[in-house]
PDB file of C-alpha atoms in Angstrom:
ATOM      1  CA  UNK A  29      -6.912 171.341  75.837  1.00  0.00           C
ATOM      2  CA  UNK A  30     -10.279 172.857  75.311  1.00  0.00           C
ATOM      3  CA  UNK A  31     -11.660 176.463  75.702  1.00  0.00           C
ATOM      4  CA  UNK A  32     -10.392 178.223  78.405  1.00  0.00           C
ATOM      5  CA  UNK A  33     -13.931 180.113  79.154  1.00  0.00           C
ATOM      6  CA  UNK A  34     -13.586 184.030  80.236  1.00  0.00           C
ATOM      7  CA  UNK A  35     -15.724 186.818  81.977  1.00  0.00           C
ATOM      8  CA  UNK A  36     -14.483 190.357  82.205  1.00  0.00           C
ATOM      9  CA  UNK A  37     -15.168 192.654  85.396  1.00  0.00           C
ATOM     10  CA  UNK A  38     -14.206 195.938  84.680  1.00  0.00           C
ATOM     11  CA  UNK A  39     -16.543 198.836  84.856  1.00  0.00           C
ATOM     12  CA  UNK A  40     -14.313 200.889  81.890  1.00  0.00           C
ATOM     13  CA  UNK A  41     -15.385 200.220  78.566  1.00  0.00           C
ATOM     14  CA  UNK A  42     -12.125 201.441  77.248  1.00  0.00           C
ATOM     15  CA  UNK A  43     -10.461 198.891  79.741  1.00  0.00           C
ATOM     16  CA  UNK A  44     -12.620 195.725  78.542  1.00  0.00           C
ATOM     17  CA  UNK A  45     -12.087 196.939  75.100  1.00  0.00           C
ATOM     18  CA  UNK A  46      -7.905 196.679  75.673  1.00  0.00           C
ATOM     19  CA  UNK A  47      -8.692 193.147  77.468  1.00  0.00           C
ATOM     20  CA  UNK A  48     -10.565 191.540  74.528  1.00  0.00           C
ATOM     21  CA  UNK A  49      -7.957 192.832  72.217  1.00  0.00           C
ATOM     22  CA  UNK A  50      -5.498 191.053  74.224  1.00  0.00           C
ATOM     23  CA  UNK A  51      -7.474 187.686  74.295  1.00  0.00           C
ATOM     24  CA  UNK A  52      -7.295 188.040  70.429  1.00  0.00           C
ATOM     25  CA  UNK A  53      -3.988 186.364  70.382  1.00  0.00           C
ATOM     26  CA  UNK A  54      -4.746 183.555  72.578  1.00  0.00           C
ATOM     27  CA  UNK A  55      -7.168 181.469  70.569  1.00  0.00           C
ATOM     28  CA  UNK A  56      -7.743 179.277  73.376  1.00  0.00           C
ATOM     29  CA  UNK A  57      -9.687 181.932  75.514  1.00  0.00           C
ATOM     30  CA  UNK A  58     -13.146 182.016  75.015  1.00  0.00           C
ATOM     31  CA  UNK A  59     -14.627 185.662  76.202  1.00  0.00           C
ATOM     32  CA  UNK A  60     -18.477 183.755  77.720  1.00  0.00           C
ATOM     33  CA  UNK A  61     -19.430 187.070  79.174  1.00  0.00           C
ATOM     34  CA  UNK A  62     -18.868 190.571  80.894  1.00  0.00           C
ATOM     35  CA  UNK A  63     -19.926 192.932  83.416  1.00  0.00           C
ATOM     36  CA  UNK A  64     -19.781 196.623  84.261  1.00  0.00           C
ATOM     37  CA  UNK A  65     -19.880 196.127  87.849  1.00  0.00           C
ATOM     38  CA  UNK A  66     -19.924 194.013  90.887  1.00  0.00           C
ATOM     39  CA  UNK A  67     -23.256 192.654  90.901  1.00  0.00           C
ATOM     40  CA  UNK A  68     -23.570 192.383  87.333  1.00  0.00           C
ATOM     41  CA  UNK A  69     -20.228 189.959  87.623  1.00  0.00           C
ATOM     42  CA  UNK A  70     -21.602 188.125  90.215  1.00  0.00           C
ATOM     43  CA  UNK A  71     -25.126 187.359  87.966  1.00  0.00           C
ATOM     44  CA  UNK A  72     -22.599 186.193  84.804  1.00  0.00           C
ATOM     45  CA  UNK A  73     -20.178 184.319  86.863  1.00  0.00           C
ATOM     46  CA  UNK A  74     -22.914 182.378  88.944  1.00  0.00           C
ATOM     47  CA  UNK A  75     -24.701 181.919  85.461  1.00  0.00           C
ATOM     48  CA  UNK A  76     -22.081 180.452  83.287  1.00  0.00           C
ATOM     49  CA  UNK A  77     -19.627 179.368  85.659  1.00  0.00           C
ATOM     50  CA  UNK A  78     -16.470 180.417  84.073  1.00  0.00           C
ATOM     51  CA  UNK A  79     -12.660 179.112  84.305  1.00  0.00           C
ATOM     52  CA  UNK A  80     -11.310 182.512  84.506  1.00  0.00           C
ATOM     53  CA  UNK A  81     -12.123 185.633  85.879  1.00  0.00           C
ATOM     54  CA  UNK A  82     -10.514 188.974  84.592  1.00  0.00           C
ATOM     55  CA  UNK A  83     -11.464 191.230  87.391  1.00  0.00           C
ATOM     56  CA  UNK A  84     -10.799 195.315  88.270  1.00  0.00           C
ATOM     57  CA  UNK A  85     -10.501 196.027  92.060  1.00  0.00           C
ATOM     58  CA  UNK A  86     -12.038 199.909  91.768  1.00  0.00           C
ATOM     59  CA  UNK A  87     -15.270 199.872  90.491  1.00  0.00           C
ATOM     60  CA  UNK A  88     -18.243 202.065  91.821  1.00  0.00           C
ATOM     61  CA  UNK A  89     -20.246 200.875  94.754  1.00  0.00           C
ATOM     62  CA  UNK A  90     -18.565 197.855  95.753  1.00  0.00           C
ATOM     63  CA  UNK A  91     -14.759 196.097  94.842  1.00  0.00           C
ATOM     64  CA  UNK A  92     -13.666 193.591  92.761  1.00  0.00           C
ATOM     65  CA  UNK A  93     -12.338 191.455  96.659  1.00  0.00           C
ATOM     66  CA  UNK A  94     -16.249 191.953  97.642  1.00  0.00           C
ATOM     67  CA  UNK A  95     -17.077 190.526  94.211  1.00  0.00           C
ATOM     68  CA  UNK A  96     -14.733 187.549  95.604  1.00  0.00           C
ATOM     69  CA  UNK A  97     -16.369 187.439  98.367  1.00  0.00           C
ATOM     70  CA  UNK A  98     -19.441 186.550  97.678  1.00  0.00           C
ATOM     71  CA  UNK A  99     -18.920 184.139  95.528  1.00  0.00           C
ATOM     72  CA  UNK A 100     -19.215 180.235  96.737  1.00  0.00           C
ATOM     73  CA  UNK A 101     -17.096 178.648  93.471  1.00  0.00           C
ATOM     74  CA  UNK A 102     -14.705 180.956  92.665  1.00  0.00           C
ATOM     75  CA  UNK A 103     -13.148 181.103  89.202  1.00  0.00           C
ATOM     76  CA  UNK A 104      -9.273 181.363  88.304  1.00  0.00           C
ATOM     77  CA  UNK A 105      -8.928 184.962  88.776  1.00  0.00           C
ATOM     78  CA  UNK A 106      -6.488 187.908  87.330  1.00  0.00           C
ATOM     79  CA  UNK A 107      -7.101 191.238  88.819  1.00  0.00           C
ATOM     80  CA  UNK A 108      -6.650 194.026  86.297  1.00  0.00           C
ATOM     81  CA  UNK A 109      -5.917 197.764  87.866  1.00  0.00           C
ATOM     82  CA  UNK A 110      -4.313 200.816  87.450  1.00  0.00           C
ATOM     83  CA  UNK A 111      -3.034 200.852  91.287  1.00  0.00           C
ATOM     84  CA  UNK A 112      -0.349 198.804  92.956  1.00  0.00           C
ATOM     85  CA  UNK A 113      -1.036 199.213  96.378  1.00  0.00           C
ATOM     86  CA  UNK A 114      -3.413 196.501  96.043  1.00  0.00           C
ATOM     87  CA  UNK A 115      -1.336 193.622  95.230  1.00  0.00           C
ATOM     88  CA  UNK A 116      -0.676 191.903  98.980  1.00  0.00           C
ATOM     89  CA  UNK A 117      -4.492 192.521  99.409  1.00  0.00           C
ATOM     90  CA  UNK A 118      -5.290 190.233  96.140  1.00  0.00           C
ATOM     91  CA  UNK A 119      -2.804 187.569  96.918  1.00  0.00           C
ATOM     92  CA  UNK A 120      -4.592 187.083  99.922  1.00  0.00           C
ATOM     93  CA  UNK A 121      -7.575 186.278  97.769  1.00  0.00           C
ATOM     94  CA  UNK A 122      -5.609 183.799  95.801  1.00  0.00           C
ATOM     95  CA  UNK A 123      -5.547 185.291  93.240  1.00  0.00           C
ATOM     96  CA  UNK A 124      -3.205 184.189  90.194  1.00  0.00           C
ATOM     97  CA  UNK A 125      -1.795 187.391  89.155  1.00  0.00           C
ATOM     98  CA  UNK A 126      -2.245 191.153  89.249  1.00  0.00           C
ATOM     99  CA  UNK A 127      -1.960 192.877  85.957  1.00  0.00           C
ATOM    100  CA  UNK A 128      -1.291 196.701  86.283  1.00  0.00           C
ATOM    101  CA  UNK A 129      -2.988 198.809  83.702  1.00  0.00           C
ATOM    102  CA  UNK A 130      -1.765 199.333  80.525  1.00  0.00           C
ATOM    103  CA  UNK A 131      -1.627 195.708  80.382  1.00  0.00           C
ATOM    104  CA  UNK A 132       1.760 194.408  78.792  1.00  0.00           C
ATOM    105  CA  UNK A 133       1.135 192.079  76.158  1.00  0.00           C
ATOM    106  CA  UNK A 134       4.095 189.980  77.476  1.00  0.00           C
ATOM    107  CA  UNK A 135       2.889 189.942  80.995  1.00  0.00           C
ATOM    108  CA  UNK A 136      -0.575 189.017  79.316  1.00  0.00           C
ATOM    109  CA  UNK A 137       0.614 185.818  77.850  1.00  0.00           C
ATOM    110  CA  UNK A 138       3.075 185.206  81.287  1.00  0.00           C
ATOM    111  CA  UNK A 139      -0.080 185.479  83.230  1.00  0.00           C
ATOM    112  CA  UNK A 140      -2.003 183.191  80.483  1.00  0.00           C
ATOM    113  CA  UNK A 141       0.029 180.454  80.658  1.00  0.00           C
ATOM    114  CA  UNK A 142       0.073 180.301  84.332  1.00  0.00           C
ATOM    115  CA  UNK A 143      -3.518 179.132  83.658  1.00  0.00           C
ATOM    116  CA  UNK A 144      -2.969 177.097  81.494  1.00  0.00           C
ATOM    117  CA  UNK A 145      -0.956 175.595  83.361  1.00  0.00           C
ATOM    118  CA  UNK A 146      -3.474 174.958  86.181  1.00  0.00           C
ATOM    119  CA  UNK A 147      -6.151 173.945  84.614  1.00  0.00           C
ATOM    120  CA  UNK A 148      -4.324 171.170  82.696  1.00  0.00           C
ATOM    121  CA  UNK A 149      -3.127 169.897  85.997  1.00  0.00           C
ATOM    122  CA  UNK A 150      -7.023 170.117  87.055  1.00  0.00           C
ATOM    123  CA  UNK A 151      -7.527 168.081  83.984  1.00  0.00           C
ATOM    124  CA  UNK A 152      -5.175 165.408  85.054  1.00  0.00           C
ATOM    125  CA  UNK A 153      -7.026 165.172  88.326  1.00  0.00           C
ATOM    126  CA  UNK A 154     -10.179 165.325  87.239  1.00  0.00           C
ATOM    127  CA  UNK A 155      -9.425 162.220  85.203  1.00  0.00           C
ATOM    128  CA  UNK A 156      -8.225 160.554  88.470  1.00  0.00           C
ATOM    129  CA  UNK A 157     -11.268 161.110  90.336  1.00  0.00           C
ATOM    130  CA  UNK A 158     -13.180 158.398  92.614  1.00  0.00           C
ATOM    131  CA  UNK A 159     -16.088 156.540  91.821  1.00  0.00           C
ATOM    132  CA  UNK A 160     -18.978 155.581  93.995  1.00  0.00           C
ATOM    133  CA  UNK A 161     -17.496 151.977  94.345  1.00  0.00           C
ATOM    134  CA  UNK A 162     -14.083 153.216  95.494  1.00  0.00           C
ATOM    135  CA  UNK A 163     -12.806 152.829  99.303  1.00  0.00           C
ATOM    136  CA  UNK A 164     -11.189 155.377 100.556  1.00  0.00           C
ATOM    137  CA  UNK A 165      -9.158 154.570 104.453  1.00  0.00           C
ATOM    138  CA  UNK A 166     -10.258 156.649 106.956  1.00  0.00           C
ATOM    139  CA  UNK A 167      -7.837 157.229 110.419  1.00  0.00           C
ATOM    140  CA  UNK A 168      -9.090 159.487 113.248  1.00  0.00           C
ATOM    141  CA  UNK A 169      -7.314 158.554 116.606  1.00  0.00           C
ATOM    142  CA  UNK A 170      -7.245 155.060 117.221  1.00  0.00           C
ATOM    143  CA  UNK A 171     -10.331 154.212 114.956  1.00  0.00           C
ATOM    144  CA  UNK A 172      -9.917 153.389 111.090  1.00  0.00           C
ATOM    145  CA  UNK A 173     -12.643 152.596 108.379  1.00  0.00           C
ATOM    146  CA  UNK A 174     -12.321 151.311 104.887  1.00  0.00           C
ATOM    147  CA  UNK A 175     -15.444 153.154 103.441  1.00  0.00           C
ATOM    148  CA  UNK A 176     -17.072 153.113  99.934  1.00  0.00           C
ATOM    149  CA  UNK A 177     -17.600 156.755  99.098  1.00  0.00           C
ATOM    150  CA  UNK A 178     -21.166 156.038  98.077  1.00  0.00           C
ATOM    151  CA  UNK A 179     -22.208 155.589 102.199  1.00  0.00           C
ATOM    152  CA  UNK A 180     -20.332 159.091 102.779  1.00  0.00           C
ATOM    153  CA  UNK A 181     -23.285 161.934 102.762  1.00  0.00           C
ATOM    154  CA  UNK A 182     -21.123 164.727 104.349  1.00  0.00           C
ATOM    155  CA  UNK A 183     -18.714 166.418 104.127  1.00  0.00           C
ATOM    156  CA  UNK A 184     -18.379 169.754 106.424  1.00  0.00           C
ATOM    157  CA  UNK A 185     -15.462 172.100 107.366  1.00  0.00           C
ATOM    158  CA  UNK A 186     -13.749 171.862 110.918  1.00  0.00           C
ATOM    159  CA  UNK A 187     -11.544 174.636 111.395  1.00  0.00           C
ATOM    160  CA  UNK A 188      -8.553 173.482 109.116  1.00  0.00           C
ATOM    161  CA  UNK A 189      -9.721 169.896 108.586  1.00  0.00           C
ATOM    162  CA  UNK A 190     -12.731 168.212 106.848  1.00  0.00           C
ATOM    163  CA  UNK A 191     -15.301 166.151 108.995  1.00  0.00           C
ATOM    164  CA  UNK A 192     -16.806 163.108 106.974  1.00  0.00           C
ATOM    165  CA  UNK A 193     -20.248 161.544 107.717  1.00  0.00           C
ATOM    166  CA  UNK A 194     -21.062 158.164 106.824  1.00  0.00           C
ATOM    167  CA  UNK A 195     -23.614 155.503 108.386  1.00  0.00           C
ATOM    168  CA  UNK A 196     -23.654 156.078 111.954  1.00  0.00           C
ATOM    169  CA  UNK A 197     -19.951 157.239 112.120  1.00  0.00           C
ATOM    170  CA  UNK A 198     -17.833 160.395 111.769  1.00  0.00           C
ATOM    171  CA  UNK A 199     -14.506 161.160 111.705  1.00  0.00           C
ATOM    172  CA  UNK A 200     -12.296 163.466 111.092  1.00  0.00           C
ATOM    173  CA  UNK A 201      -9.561 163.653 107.980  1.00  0.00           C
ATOM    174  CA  UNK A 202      -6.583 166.175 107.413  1.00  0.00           C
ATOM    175  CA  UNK A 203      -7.485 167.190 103.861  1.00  0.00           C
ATOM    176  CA  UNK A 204      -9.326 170.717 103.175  1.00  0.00           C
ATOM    177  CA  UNK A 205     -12.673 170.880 101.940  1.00  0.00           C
ATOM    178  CA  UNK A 206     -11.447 172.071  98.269  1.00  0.00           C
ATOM    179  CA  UNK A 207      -8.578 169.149  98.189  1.00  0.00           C
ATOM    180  CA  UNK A 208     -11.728 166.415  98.783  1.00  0.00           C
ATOM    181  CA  UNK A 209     -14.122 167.973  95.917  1.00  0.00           C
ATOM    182  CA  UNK A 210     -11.506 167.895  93.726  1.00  0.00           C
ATOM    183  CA  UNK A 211     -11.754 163.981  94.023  1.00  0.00           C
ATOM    184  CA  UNK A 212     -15.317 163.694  94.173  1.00  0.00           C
ATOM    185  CA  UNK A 213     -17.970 162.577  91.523  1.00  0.00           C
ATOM    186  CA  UNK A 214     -19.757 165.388  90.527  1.00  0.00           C
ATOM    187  CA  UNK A 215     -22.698 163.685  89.181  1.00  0.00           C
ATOM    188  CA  UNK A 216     -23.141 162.660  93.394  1.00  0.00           C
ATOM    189  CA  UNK A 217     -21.416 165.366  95.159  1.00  0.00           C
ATOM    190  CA  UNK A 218     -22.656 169.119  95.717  1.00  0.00           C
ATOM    191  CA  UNK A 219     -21.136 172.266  96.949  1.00  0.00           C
ATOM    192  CA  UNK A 220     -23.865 173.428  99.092  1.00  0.00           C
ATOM    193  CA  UNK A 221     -22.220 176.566 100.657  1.00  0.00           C
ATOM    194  CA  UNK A 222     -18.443 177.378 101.230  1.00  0.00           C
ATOM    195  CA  UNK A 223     -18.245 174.786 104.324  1.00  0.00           C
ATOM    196  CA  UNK A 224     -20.432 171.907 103.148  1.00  0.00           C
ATOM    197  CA  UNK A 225     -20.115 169.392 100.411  1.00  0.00           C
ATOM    198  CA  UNK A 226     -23.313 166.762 100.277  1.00  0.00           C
ATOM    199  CA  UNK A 227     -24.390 163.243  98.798  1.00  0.00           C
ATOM    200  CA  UNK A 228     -27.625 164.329  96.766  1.00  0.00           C
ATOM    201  CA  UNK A 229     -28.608 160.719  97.030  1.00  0.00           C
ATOM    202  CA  UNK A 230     -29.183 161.339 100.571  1.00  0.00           C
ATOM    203  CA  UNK A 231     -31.148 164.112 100.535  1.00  0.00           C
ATOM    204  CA  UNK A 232     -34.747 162.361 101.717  1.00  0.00           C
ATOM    205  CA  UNK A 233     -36.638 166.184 101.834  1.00  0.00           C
ATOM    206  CA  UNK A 234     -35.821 169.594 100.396  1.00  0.00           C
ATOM    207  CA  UNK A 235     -37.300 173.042 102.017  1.00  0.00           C
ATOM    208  CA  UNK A 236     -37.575 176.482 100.645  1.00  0.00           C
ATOM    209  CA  UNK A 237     -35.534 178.277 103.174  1.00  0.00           C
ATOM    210  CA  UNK A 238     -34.867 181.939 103.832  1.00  0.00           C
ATOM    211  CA  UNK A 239     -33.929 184.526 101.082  1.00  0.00           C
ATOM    212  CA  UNK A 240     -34.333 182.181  98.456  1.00  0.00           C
ATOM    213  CA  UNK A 241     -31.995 179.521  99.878  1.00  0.00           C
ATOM    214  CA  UNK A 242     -32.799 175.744  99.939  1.00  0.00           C
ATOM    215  CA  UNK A 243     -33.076 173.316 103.308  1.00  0.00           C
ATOM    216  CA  UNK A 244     -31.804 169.532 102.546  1.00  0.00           C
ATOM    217  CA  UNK A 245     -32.901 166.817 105.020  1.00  0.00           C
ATOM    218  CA  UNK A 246     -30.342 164.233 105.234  1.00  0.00           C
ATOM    219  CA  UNK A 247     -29.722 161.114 107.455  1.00  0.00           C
ATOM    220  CA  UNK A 248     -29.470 161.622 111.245  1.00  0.00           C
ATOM    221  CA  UNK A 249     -31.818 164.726 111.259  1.00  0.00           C
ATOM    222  CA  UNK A 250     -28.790 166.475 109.906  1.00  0.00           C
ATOM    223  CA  UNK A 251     -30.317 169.701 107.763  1.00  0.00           C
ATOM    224  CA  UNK A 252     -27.686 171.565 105.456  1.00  0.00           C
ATOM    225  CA  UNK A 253     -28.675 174.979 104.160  1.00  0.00           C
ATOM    226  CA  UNK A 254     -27.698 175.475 100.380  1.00  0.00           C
ATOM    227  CA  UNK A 255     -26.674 179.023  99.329  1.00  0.00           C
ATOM    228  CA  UNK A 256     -28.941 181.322  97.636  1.00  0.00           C
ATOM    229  CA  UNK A 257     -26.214 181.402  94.937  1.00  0.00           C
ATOM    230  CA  UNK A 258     -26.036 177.421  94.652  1.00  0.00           C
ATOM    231  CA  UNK A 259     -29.460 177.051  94.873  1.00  0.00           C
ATOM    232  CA  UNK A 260     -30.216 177.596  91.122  1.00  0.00           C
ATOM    233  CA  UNK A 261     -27.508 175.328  90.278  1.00  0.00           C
ATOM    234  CA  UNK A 262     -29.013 172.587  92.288  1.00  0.00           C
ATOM    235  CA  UNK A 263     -32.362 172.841  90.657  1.00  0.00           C
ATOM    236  CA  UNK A 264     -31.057 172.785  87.548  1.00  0.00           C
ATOM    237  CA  UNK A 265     -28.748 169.594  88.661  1.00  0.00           C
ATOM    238  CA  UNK A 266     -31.669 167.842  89.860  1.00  0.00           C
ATOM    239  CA  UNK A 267     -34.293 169.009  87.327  1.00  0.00           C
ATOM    240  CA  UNK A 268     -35.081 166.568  84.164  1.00  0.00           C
TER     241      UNK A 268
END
């Protein structure tokens, strides 16, 4: 398995300093960056992208859930604290685990190999994932479609399902938004915010938008607005 790549939130230096200790014993941790604070994370994280995110909830100014929140990818995340009255709160952000401070080294490596754990599973998928000349069978209502996902261009949120745009169709399919990019060819396919996934190959114009977002043109007049937070990574996606 390779690197499992790291940032540390935590506004304590005493508190990072016990978490890298930690991470000594676990070779396959890779420590790619920290932060003092919330919007110091957020700068690291949406930098380097990391598979894990050590993260204190009390910091100064704003929390380790707004942290969460404004992130559009976010990593594998542990949440670090001193205070247990936080721990419904943080499962409701998905996180993995909740480590109270001192951290047990025991409950360390229990909380370790729950990630390993999931991103060797990601790993399996990932090898499993579709190519442009797939089919995939699409059934909403009484219509079906075999379609190659190289004519798809969409993909958008619909309350609890997905809605998929391809030619001159749509339809609807019963899979979230996260369970379809986890299929998708990543060379093709691009988070754009937290309810849109598109087809770069569609994209026929792209606008400077407001506060340093990005507009994308694609077919049918559709315009999708890219994050301020994605947009860097799209540049650099579509940059030589």
């Amino acid at each position: 398995m390779k690197k499992i790549k790291a940032v540390i939130v935590e506004d304590s230096r005493l508190a990072r300093n016990e978490l890298k200790e930690l991470i000594k014993s676990h070779s396959e941790i890779e420590i790619i960056g920290e932060a003092e604070n919330v919007d110091e994370g957020y700068e690291v994280i949406t930098k380097k992208q990391p598979d894990l995110l050590f993260l204190d909830i009390n910091m100064p100014e704003k929390d380790g859930f707004e942290l969460l929140e404004m992130l559009d990818n976010v990593p594998i995340t542990i949440f670090t604290t001193a205070f247990d009255e936080y721990a419904i709160k943080s499962f409701e952000y998905n996180a993995l685990d909740y480590l109270l401070k001192p951290i047990n080294s025991k409950r360390f490596a229990q909380a370790i190999e729950k990630v390993k754990g999931i991103l060797e599973e990601k790993e399996i998928k990932n090898s499993q994932k579709l190519n442009l000349s797939n089919q995939i069978f699409i059934k909403d209502g009484e219509k079906c479609w075999l379609i190659k996902i190289e004519d798809i261009y969409l993909f958008e949120v619909d309350g609890n399902y997905t809605k998929v745009f391809f030619k001159e169709e749509k339809a609807i399919v019963s899979k979230s938004l996260n369970q379809i990019e986890s299929k998708l060819p990543e060379e093709f396919f691009f988070r754009a915010n937290r309810n849109q996934i598109i087809n770069i190959q569609f994209a026929n114009q792209i606008d400077p938008w407001f506060s340093g977002n990005l507009l994308v043109h694609l077919p049918k007049e559709i315009k999708v607005e890219i994050s301020r937070r994605q947009s860097s990574a799209f540049k650099e996606k579509l940059s030589l």
